[in-house]
Short mmCIF file of C-alpha atoms in Angstrom, two decimals:
data_model
loop_
_atom_site.label_atom_id
_atom_site.label_comp_id
_atom_site.label_asym_id
_atom_site.label_seq_id
_atom_site.Cartn_x
_atom_site.Cartn_y
_atom_site.Cartn_z
CA UNK A 72 1.21 10.76 81.86
CA UNK A 73 4.88 10.13 81.14
CA UNK A 74 5.94 7.48 78.67
CA UNK A 75 8.85 5.04 78.78
CA UNK A 76 11.73 6.28 76.57
CA UNK A 77 13.69 3.01 76.64
CA UNK A 78 16.55 4.26 78.84
CA UNK A 79 17.20 3.51 82.49
CA UNK A 80 16.54 7.06 83.73
CA UNK A 81 14.01 8.30 86.29
CA UNK A 82 10.82 9.92 84.99
CA UNK A 83 10.52 13.63 85.93
CA UNK A 84 8.02 14.42 88.68
CA UNK A 85 6.69 17.61 87.05
CA UNK A 86 4.68 17.55 83.83
CA UNK A 87 5.32 19.82 80.85
CA UNK A 88 3.52 20.71 77.63
CA UNK A 89 6.66 20.67 75.43
CA UNK A 90 6.11 18.68 72.23
CA UNK A 91 9.88 18.01 72.06
CA UNK A 92 9.98 16.38 75.50
CA UNK A 93 10.94 12.67 75.35
CA UNK A 94 8.73 11.92 78.39
CA UNK A 95 5.61 14.08 77.84
CA UNK A 96 5.85 14.87 74.11
CA UNK A 97 6.37 12.82 70.97
CA UNK A 98 10.17 13.01 70.58
CA UNK A 99 11.80 9.57 70.16
CA UNK A 100 15.37 9.07 71.41
CA UNK A 101 17.88 6.67 69.83
CA UNK A 102 21.61 6.38 69.31
CA UNK A 103 24.27 7.88 71.57
CA UNK A 104 23.83 8.56 75.27
CA UNK A 105 26.46 10.99 76.61
CA UNK A 106 27.26 12.33 80.08
CA UNK A 107 28.62 15.86 80.41
CA UNK A 108 28.56 19.15 82.28
CA UNK A 109 26.29 22.08 81.37
CA UNK A 110 28.51 25.08 80.59
CA UNK A 111 25.81 27.45 79.30
CA UNK A 112 22.04 27.73 79.70
CA UNK A 113 21.55 31.23 78.29
CA UNK A 114 19.69 30.12 75.15
CA UNK A 115 15.93 29.68 75.36
CA UNK A 116 15.20 25.95 75.75
CA UNK A 117 18.79 24.93 74.93
CA UNK A 118 21.86 24.08 77.00
CA UNK A 119 25.48 23.59 75.92
CA UNK A 120 26.92 20.36 77.34
CA UNK A 121 30.68 19.76 77.45
CA UNK A 122 31.93 16.16 77.38
CA UNK A 123 35.56 15.49 78.40
CA UNK A 124 37.35 12.33 77.30
CA UNK A 125 40.88 10.93 76.96
CA UNK A 126 42.48 10.40 73.55
CA UNK A 127 45.52 8.11 73.18
CA UNK A 128 48.59 9.47 71.34
CA UNK A 129 50.44 6.46 69.95
CA UNK A 130 53.75 8.24 69.30
CA UNK A 131 54.16 9.39 72.90
CA UNK A 132 52.27 6.49 74.52
CA UNK A 133 50.25 8.93 76.55
CA UNK A 134 46.72 10.26 76.81
CA UNK A 135 45.55 13.82 76.28
CA UNK A 136 42.34 15.44 77.47
CA UNK A 137 39.89 16.47 74.80
CA UNK A 138 36.42 18.01 74.95
CA UNK A 139 33.37 18.09 72.75
CA UNK A 140 30.48 20.53 73.03
CA UNK A 141 26.91 19.53 72.23
CA UNK A 142 23.81 21.71 71.99
CA UNK A 143 20.95 19.90 73.71
CA UNK A 144 17.25 20.66 74.15
CA UNK A 145 16.31 21.28 77.79
CA UNK A 146 12.65 20.67 78.61
CA UNK A 147 10.78 22.58 81.36
CA UNK A 148 10.19 19.39 83.37
CA UNK A 149 13.95 18.68 83.65
CA UNK A 150 15.22 22.29 83.78
CA UNK A 151 19.02 21.85 83.62
CA UNK A 152 21.15 24.84 84.62
CA UNK A 153 24.83 25.79 84.45
CA UNK A 154 27.10 23.50 86.48
CA UNK A 155 24.77 20.47 86.42
CA UNK A 156 26.08 17.09 85.32
CA UNK A 157 23.51 15.76 82.86
CA UNK A 158 22.86 12.78 80.63
CA UNK A 159 21.86 13.62 77.04
CA UNK A 160 20.45 11.28 74.41
CA UNK A 161 20.52 11.57 70.64
CA UNK A 162 17.28 12.36 68.84
CA UNK A 163 16.19 13.67 65.47
CA UNK A 164 17.46 17.06 64.33
CA UNK A 165 15.60 19.78 66.26
CA UNK A 166 17.41 22.74 64.70
CA UNK A 167 20.57 23.37 62.69
CA UNK A 168 22.86 22.40 65.58
CA UNK A 169 20.57 20.58 68.07
CA UNK A 170 20.27 16.80 67.83
CA UNK A 171 20.39 15.88 71.53
CA UNK A 172 17.90 16.20 74.39
CA UNK A 173 18.54 16.24 78.16
CA UNK A 174 17.02 13.13 79.75
CA UNK A 175 18.42 13.28 83.30
CA UNK A 176 20.12 15.69 85.71
CA UNK A 177 22.62 13.52 87.59
CA UNK A 178 24.25 16.11 89.92
CA UNK A 179 23.32 19.69 90.60
#
């Protein structure tokens, strides 16, 4: 039985036994919701998501591209892999560098 996490995302069709799953476990999500591309899935249960954005430089009146990398927990029911465009949501600290969880795979 999947629970409502408070975001407008589809509930995964497969069930998982992960306690850190926002749908089937007890992990609450709150705060930022970010869209990015998975650049690495080689860690066990973790993906690296890269978010590109534009930053305005006032002196030159132009924009420059910048990127941020986030470590996010990937649950077995969502199963994000390299190249996927995903939506991640902020949660409590899961490890030293992980404070986001994948809630939706938008494009594969």
